[in-house]
PDB file of C-alpha atoms in Angstrom:
ATOM      1  CA  UNK A   1     -43.372-214.790  52.489  1.00  0.00           C
ATOM      2  CA  UNK A   2     -45.552-214.266  55.568  1.00  0.00           C
ATOM      3  CA  UNK A   3     -48.126-212.195  53.622  1.00  0.00           C
ATOM      4  CA  UNK A   4     -50.532-210.117  55.669  1.00  0.00           C
ATOM      5  CA  UNK A   5     -50.013-212.197  58.805  1.00  0.00           C
ATOM      6  CA  UNK A   6     -46.827-210.333  59.767  1.00  0.00           C
ATOM      7  CA  UNK A   7     -45.737-206.947  58.461  1.00  0.00           C
ATOM      8  CA  UNK A   8     -41.953-206.703  58.302  1.00  0.00           C
ATOM      9  CA  UNK A   9     -39.975-203.514  58.070  1.00  0.00           C
ATOM     10  CA  UNK A  10     -37.610-203.183  55.114  1.00  0.00           C
ATOM     11  CA  UNK A  11     -34.468-204.067  57.044  1.00  0.00           C
ATOM     12  CA  UNK A  12     -36.194-207.027  58.692  1.00  0.00           C
ATOM     13  CA  UNK A  13     -37.335-208.322  55.313  1.00  0.00           C
ATOM     14  CA  UNK A  14     -33.802-207.942  53.923  1.00  0.00           C
ATOM     15  CA  UNK A  15     -32.221-209.884  56.816  1.00  0.00           C
ATOM     16  CA  UNK A  16     -34.911-212.559  56.508  1.00  0.00           C
ATOM     17  CA  UNK A  17     -34.175-212.980  52.789  1.00  0.00           C
ATOM     18  CA  UNK A  18     -30.429-213.213  53.391  1.00  0.00           C
ATOM     19  CA  UNK A  19     -30.923-215.937  56.023  1.00  0.00           C
ATOM     20  CA  UNK A  20     -33.317-217.882  53.813  1.00  0.00           C
ATOM     21  CA  UNK A  21     -30.921-217.629  50.859  1.00  0.00           C
ATOM     22  CA  UNK A  22     -28.077-219.026  52.963  1.00  0.00           C
ATOM     23  CA  UNK A  23     -30.265-221.902  54.090  1.00  0.00           C
ATOM     24  CA  UNK A  24     -31.352-222.512  50.515  1.00  0.00           C
ATOM     25  CA  UNK A  25     -27.713-222.783  49.453  1.00  0.00           C
ATOM     26  CA  UNK A  26     -26.960-225.086  52.411  1.00  0.00           C
ATOM     27  CA  UNK A  27     -29.771-227.407  51.339  1.00  0.00           C
ATOM     28  CA  UNK A  28     -27.868-228.215  48.114  1.00  0.00           C
ATOM     29  CA  UNK A  29     -24.485-228.825  49.751  1.00  0.00           C
ATOM     30  CA  UNK A  30     -23.660-232.554  49.460  1.00  0.00           C
ATOM     31  CA  UNK A  31     -23.697-234.356  52.798  1.00  0.00           C
ATOM     32  CA  UNK A  32     -22.841-237.937  53.721  1.00  0.00           C
ATOM     33  CA  UNK A  33     -25.984-240.063  53.962  1.00  0.00           C
ATOM     34  CA  UNK A  34     -25.468-240.905  57.628  1.00  0.00           C
ATOM     35  CA  UNK A  35     -24.965-237.264  58.605  1.00  0.00           C
ATOM     36  CA  UNK A  36     -27.947-236.217  56.500  1.00  0.00           C
ATOM     37  CA  UNK A  37     -30.191-238.695  58.327  1.00  0.00           C
ATOM     38  CA  UNK A  38     -29.036-237.446  61.736  1.00  0.00           C
ATOM     39  CA  UNK A  39     -29.541-233.830  60.699  1.00  0.00           C
ATOM     40  CA  UNK A  40     -33.110-234.566  59.602  1.00  0.00           C
ATOM     41  CA  UNK A  41     -33.931-236.241  62.921  1.00  0.00           C
ATOM     42  CA  UNK A  42     -32.391-233.369  64.878  1.00  0.00           C
ATOM     43  CA  UNK A  43     -34.171-230.705  62.828  1.00  0.00           C
ATOM     44  CA  UNK A  44     -37.510-232.506  63.126  1.00  0.00           C
ATOM     45  CA  UNK A  45     -37.104-232.807  66.907  1.00  0.00           C
ATOM     46  CA  UNK A  46     -36.225-229.110  67.243  1.00  0.00           C
ATOM     47  CA  UNK A  47     -39.240-228.089  65.144  1.00  0.00           C
ATOM     48  CA  UNK A  48     -41.623-230.255  67.198  1.00  0.00           C
ATOM     49  CA  UNK A  49     -40.285-229.048  70.556  1.00  0.00           C
ATOM     50  CA  UNK A  50     -40.344-225.413  69.441  1.00  0.00           C
ATOM     51  CA  UNK A  51     -43.933-225.660  68.174  1.00  0.00           C
ATOM     52  CA  UNK A  52     -45.032-227.382  71.396  1.00  0.00           C
ATOM     53  CA  UNK A  53     -43.374-224.707  73.539  1.00  0.00           C
ATOM     54  CA  UNK A  54     -45.046-222.011  71.425  1.00  0.00           C
ATOM     55  CA  UNK A  55     -48.459-223.692  71.905  1.00  0.00           C
ATOM     56  CA  UNK A  56     -48.002-223.945  75.680  1.00  0.00           C
ATOM     57  CA  UNK A  57     -46.895-220.308  75.927  1.00  0.00           C
ATOM     58  CA  UNK A  58     -49.895-219.121  73.894  1.00  0.00           C
ATOM     59  CA  UNK A  59     -52.267-221.161  76.102  1.00  0.00           C
ATOM     60  CA  UNK A  60     -50.857-219.818  79.365  1.00  0.00           C
ATOM     61  CA  UNK A  61     -50.249-216.240  78.274  1.00  0.00           C
ATOM     62  CA  UNK A  62     -51.328-213.727  75.631  1.00  0.00           C
ATOM     63  CA  UNK A  63     -51.000-215.090  72.074  1.00  0.00           C
ATOM     64  CA  UNK A  64     -48.229-213.372  70.141  1.00  0.00           C
ATOM     65  CA  UNK A  65     -50.515-212.961  67.142  1.00  0.00           C
ATOM     66  CA  UNK A  66     -53.867-211.265  67.756  1.00  0.00           C
ATOM     67  CA  UNK A  67     -56.671-211.529  65.173  1.00  0.00           C
ATOM     68  CA  UNK A  68     -59.332-209.880  67.342  1.00  0.00           C
ATOM     69  CA  UNK A  69     -60.831-206.410  66.743  1.00  0.00           C
ATOM     70  CA  UNK A  70     -58.758-205.281  69.728  1.00  0.00           C
ATOM     71  CA  UNK A  71     -55.364-206.277  68.361  1.00  0.00           C
ATOM     72  CA  UNK A  72     -52.443-203.885  68.996  1.00  0.00           C
ATOM     73  CA  UNK A  73     -52.781-200.996  66.578  1.00  0.00           C
ATOM     74  CA  UNK A  74     -56.590-201.101  66.473  1.00  0.00           C
ATOM     75  CA  UNK A  75     -58.469-197.835  66.906  1.00  0.00           C
ATOM     76  CA  UNK A  76     -61.348-198.038  69.375  1.00  0.00           C
ATOM     77  CA  UNK A  77     -63.063-194.865  68.121  1.00  0.00           C
ATOM     78  CA  UNK A  78     -65.764-195.510  65.547  1.00  0.00           C
ATOM     79  CA  UNK A  79     -64.561-192.685  63.318  1.00  0.00           C
ATOM     80  CA  UNK A  80     -67.775-190.745  63.766  1.00  0.00           C
ATOM     81  CA  UNK A  81     -67.635-189.497  67.336  1.00  0.00           C
ATOM     82  CA  UNK A  82     -64.652-189.449  69.671  1.00  0.00           C
ATOM     83  CA  UNK A  83     -67.052-190.091  72.559  1.00  0.00           C
ATOM     84  CA  UNK A  84     -68.224-193.458  71.163  1.00  0.00           C
ATOM     85  CA  UNK A  85     -65.899-196.442  71.246  1.00  0.00           C
ATOM     86  CA  UNK A  86     -66.160-200.021  70.073  1.00  0.00           C
ATOM     87  CA  UNK A  87     -65.300-200.811  73.700  1.00  0.00           C
ATOM     88  CA  UNK A  88     -68.349-199.723  75.679  1.00  0.00           C
ATOM     89  CA  UNK A  89     -68.649-199.748  79.471  1.00  0.00           C
ATOM     90  CA  UNK A  90     -70.655-198.032  82.200  1.00  0.00           C
ATOM     91  CA  UNK A  91     -70.363-197.146  85.879  1.00  0.00           C
ATOM     92  CA  UNK A  92     -72.373-198.478  88.819  1.00  0.00           C
ATOM     93  CA  UNK A  93     -75.211-196.085  87.951  1.00  0.00           C
ATOM     94  CA  UNK A  94     -75.368-197.560  84.424  1.00  0.00           C
ATOM     95  CA  UNK A  95     -74.103-194.350  82.882  1.00  0.00           C
ATOM     96  CA  UNK A  96     -71.795-194.855  79.912  1.00  0.00           C
ATOM     97  CA  UNK A  97     -68.185-193.932  80.696  1.00  0.00           C
ATOM     98  CA  UNK A  98     -66.526-194.731  77.353  1.00  0.00           C
ATOM     99  CA  UNK A  99     -64.909-191.309  77.183  1.00  0.00           C
ATOM    100  CA  UNK A 100     -62.538-192.272  80.020  1.00  0.00           C
ATOM    101  CA  UNK A 101     -60.627-194.525  77.596  1.00  0.00           C
ATOM    102  CA  UNK A 102     -60.169-191.949  74.850  1.00  0.00           C
ATOM    103  CA  UNK A 103     -57.495-189.499  75.935  1.00  0.00           C
ATOM    104  CA  UNK A 104     -53.994-190.133  77.218  1.00  0.00           C
ATOM    105  CA  UNK A 105     -52.445-193.414  78.350  1.00  0.00           C
ATOM    106  CA  UNK A 106     -55.009-195.749  79.875  1.00  0.00           C
ATOM    107  CA  UNK A 107     -54.447-199.257  81.249  1.00  0.00           C
ATOM    108  CA  UNK A 108     -57.572-201.433  81.195  1.00  0.00           C
ATOM    109  CA  UNK A 109     -57.809-204.497  83.430  1.00  0.00           C
ATOM    110  CA  UNK A 110     -60.555-206.728  82.051  1.00  0.00           C
ATOM    111  CA  UNK A 111     -62.086-209.070  84.656  1.00  0.00           C
ATOM    112  CA  UNK A 112     -64.601-211.161  82.725  1.00  0.00           C
ATOM    113  CA  UNK A 113     -64.956-213.741  85.531  1.00  0.00           C
ATOM    114  CA  UNK A 114     -64.924-211.749  88.803  1.00  0.00           C
ATOM    115  CA  UNK A 115     -66.239-214.784  90.686  1.00  0.00           C
ATOM    116  CA  UNK A 116     -62.809-216.385  90.189  1.00  0.00           C
ATOM    117  CA  UNK A 117     -61.051-213.425  91.799  1.00  0.00           C
ATOM    118  CA  UNK A 118     -60.273-213.543  95.509  1.00  0.00           C
ATOM    119  CA  UNK A 119     -59.142-210.799  97.875  1.00  0.00           C
ATOM    120  CA  UNK A 120     -55.495-211.404  96.978  1.00  0.00           C
ATOM    121  CA  UNK A 121     -56.208-210.955  93.251  1.00  0.00           C
ATOM    122  CA  UNK A 122     -58.060-207.697  93.842  1.00  0.00           C
ATOM    123  CA  UNK A 123     -55.203-206.508  96.052  1.00  0.00           C
ATOM    124  CA  UNK A 124     -52.813-207.248  93.204  1.00  0.00           C
ATOM    125  CA  UNK A 125     -54.906-205.133  90.821  1.00  0.00           C
ATOM    126  CA  UNK A 126     -54.917-202.386  93.435  1.00  0.00           C
ATOM    127  CA  UNK A 127     -51.136-202.481  93.739  1.00  0.00           C
ATOM    128  CA  UNK A 128     -50.794-202.553  89.954  1.00  0.00           C
ATOM    129  CA  UNK A 129     -53.138-199.558  89.703  1.00  0.00           C
ATOM    130  CA  UNK A 130     -51.078-197.593  92.224  1.00  0.00           C
ATOM    131  CA  UNK A 131     -48.004-198.162  90.075  1.00  0.00           C
ATOM    132  CA  UNK A 132     -49.878-197.222  86.874  1.00  0.00           C
ATOM    133  CA  UNK A 133     -51.126-193.964  88.395  1.00  0.00           C
ATOM    134  CA  UNK A 134     -47.646-193.181  89.689  1.00  0.00           C
ATOM    135  CA  UNK A 135     -46.480-193.262  86.054  1.00  0.00           C
ATOM    136  CA  UNK A 136     -49.125-190.728  85.106  1.00  0.00           C
ATOM    137  CA  UNK A 137     -51.503-193.218  83.505  1.00  0.00           C
ATOM    138  CA  UNK A 138     -55.135-194.035  84.213  1.00  0.00           C
ATOM    139  CA  UNK A 139     -56.336-197.445  85.364  1.00  0.00           C
ATOM    140  CA  UNK A 140     -59.785-198.730  84.384  1.00  0.00           C
ATOM    141  CA  UNK A 141     -61.047-202.005  85.835  1.00  0.00           C
ATOM    142  CA  UNK A 142     -63.819-203.443  83.666  1.00  0.00           C
ATOM    143  CA  UNK A 143     -65.784-206.358  85.114  1.00  0.00           C
ATOM    144  CA  UNK A 144     -68.571-208.479  83.674  1.00  0.00           C
ATOM    145  CA  UNK A 145     -70.539-208.351  86.930  1.00  0.00           C
ATOM    146  CA  UNK A 146     -70.300-207.136  90.494  1.00  0.00           C
ATOM    147  CA  UNK A 147     -67.455-208.928  92.307  1.00  0.00           C
ATOM    148  CA  UNK A 148     -68.199-211.280  95.195  1.00  0.00           C
ATOM    149  CA  UNK A 149     -65.070-210.168  96.993  1.00  0.00           C
ATOM    150  CA  UNK A 150     -65.204-206.488  97.918  1.00  0.00           C
ATOM    151  CA  UNK A 151     -62.181-204.742  96.373  1.00  0.00           C
ATOM    152  CA  UNK A 152     -60.475-201.712  97.831  1.00  0.00           C
ATOM    153  CA  UNK A 153     -62.544-198.528  97.860  1.00  0.00           C
ATOM    154  CA  UNK A 154     -59.928-196.814  95.685  1.00  0.00           C
ATOM    155  CA  UNK A 155     -60.343-199.491  92.990  1.00  0.00           C
ATOM    156  CA  UNK A 156     -63.247-198.190  90.949  1.00  0.00           C
ATOM    157  CA  UNK A 157     -65.104-200.875  88.983  1.00  0.00           C
ATOM    158  CA  UNK A 158     -66.843-200.348  85.646  1.00  0.00           C
ATOM    159  CA  UNK A 159     -69.003-202.879  83.844  1.00  0.00           C
ATOM    160  CA  UNK A 160     -68.891-204.231  80.301  1.00  0.00           C
ATOM    161  CA  UNK A 161     -70.114-207.199  78.274  1.00  0.00           C
ATOM    162  CA  UNK A 162     -68.381-210.448  79.226  1.00  0.00           C
ATOM    163  CA  UNK A 163     -67.644-211.582  75.671  1.00  0.00           C
ATOM    164  CA  UNK A 164     -66.272-208.158  74.846  1.00  0.00           C
ATOM    165  CA  UNK A 165     -63.892-208.348  77.799  1.00  0.00           C
ATOM    166  CA  UNK A 166     -62.755-211.838  76.779  1.00  0.00           C
ATOM    167  CA  UNK A 167     -62.070-210.544  73.272  1.00  0.00           C
ATOM    168  CA  UNK A 168     -60.217-207.509  74.573  1.00  0.00           C
ATOM    169  CA  UNK A 169     -57.872-209.625  76.696  1.00  0.00           C
ATOM    170  CA  UNK A 170     -58.179-213.396  76.973  1.00  0.00           C
ATOM    171  CA  UNK A 171     -56.531-213.358  80.407  1.00  0.00           C
ATOM    172  CA  UNK A 172     -58.940-212.813  83.322  1.00  0.00           C
ATOM    173  CA  UNK A 173     -57.602-209.643  84.916  1.00  0.00           C
ATOM    174  CA  UNK A 174     -55.124-209.045  82.119  1.00  0.00           C
ATOM    175  CA  UNK A 175     -54.009-205.519  81.243  1.00  0.00           C
ATOM    176  CA  UNK A 176     -54.427-203.673  77.935  1.00  0.00           C
ATOM    177  CA  UNK A 177     -52.590-200.410  77.297  1.00  0.00           C
ATOM    178  CA  UNK A 178     -54.476-197.758  75.302  1.00  0.00           C
ATOM    179  CA  UNK A 179     -53.034-194.533  73.928  1.00  0.00           C
ATOM    180  CA  UNK A 180     -55.607-191.938  72.839  1.00  0.00           C
ATOM    181  CA  UNK A 181     -58.098-194.694  72.044  1.00  0.00           C
ATOM    182  CA  UNK A 182     -55.638-196.977  70.246  1.00  0.00           C
ATOM    183  CA  UNK A 183     -54.621-200.430  71.509  1.00  0.00           C
ATOM    184  CA  UNK A 184     -50.866-200.498  72.112  1.00  0.00           C
ATOM    185  CA  UNK A 185     -49.946-203.551  74.186  1.00  0.00           C
ATOM    186  CA  UNK A 186     -51.427-206.419  76.206  1.00  0.00           C
ATOM    187  CA  UNK A 187     -50.288-208.492  79.182  1.00  0.00           C
ATOM    188  CA  UNK A 188     -51.755-211.518  80.941  1.00  0.00           C
ATOM    189  CA  UNK A 189     -52.738-211.288  84.596  1.00  0.00           C
ATOM    190  CA  UNK A 190     -49.870-213.554  85.620  1.00  0.00           C
ATOM    191  CA  UNK A 191     -47.489-211.415  83.590  1.00  0.00           C
ATOM    192  CA  UNK A 192     -48.518-207.904  84.646  1.00  0.00           C
ATOM    193  CA  UNK A 193     -45.570-205.586  83.991  1.00  0.00           C
ATOM    194  CA  UNK A 194     -43.556-203.898  86.664  1.00  0.00           C
ATOM    195  CA  UNK A 195     -42.806-200.187  86.891  1.00  0.00           C
ATOM    196  CA  UNK A 196     -39.960-200.364  84.407  1.00  0.00           C
ATOM    197  CA  UNK A 197     -41.904-202.067  81.609  1.00  0.00           C
ATOM    198  CA  UNK A 198     -45.286-200.316  81.442  1.00  0.00           C
ATOM    199  CA  UNK A 199     -44.488-198.329  78.355  1.00  0.00           C
ATOM    200  CA  UNK A 200     -45.709-197.956  74.817  1.00  0.00           C
ATOM    201  CA  UNK A 201     -43.847-200.606  72.888  1.00  0.00           C
ATOM    202  CA  UNK A 202     -44.764-203.871  71.187  1.00  0.00           C
ATOM    203  CA  UNK A 203     -41.808-206.298  71.218  1.00  0.00           C
ATOM    204  CA  UNK A 204     -44.159-209.307  71.028  1.00  0.00           C
ATOM    205  CA  UNK A 205     -44.462-209.048  67.237  1.00  0.00           C
ATOM    206  CA  UNK A 206     -40.676-209.055  66.817  1.00  0.00           C
ATOM    207  CA  UNK A 207     -40.413-212.176  68.959  1.00  0.00           C
ATOM    208  CA  UNK A 208     -43.057-213.868  66.803  1.00  0.00           C
ATOM    209  CA  UNK A 209     -41.272-212.904  63.608  1.00  0.00           C
ATOM    210  CA  UNK A 210     -38.031-214.349  64.921  1.00  0.00           C
ATOM    211  CA  UNK A 211     -39.738-217.542  66.083  1.00  0.00           C
ATOM    212  CA  UNK A 212     -41.479-218.166  62.761  1.00  0.00           C
ATOM    213  CA  UNK A 213     -38.286-217.490  60.848  1.00  0.00           C
ATOM    214  CA  UNK A 214     -36.426-219.894  63.150  1.00  0.00           C
ATOM    215  CA  UNK A 215     -38.963-222.727  62.753  1.00  0.00           C
ATOM    216  CA  UNK A 216     -39.159-222.166  58.991  1.00  0.00           C
ATOM    217  CA  UNK A 217     -35.379-222.265  58.757  1.00  0.00           C
ATOM    218  CA  UNK A 218     -35.214-225.543  60.666  1.00  0.00           C
ATOM    219  CA  UNK A 219     -37.909-227.061  58.443  1.00  0.00           C
ATOM    220  CA  UNK A 220     -35.806-226.242  55.369  1.00  0.00           C
ATOM    221  CA  UNK A 221     -33.174-228.605  56.731  1.00  0.00           C
ATOM    222  CA  UNK A 222     -35.593-231.535  57.017  1.00  0.00           C
TER     223      UNK A 222
END
């Protein structure tokens, strides 16, 4: 029932249908008028609070559903040349360095507003990069312009279009995990993963599926 917005696996679709069928049956079970009125008020309140919490989370973090060209699962290669990506960036000498994001596991930190970054923020990216490299991955820091604060010498900065960086990751300084040129996962700057969670998995979609099913189920009781 979610169409192309969410792709469910077969077992997930089966469980969803069973839950919806049970709720459909419950909707036709006779209920005293007073209890029915209370249930409607409670269900409406739960739906409103849940939707508000979802809106606040999406505003402060990475939205669970990504409609951008850089959504998880998107291929950055143009299909013609493995050396040309839809995500283009260059080094300080204005030489294109797109090929650095093609092979292996690469974590991209997109800083589209470097003027809002202070020394502490750059130090955090440095520490995050040390952890990423310790796991055998590559860190790329893409900025829209030269930073006012001078980052660590070991933190190499590349440059890309500001709007492109905002599309890649809406969080200033947020991280995007690439695997052989494919987008795998995203994190906000405030929610950068620790050593145990930088891995190739996408639980965000499952959380969204569960949330939508929950809200839809509550609305059936209204």
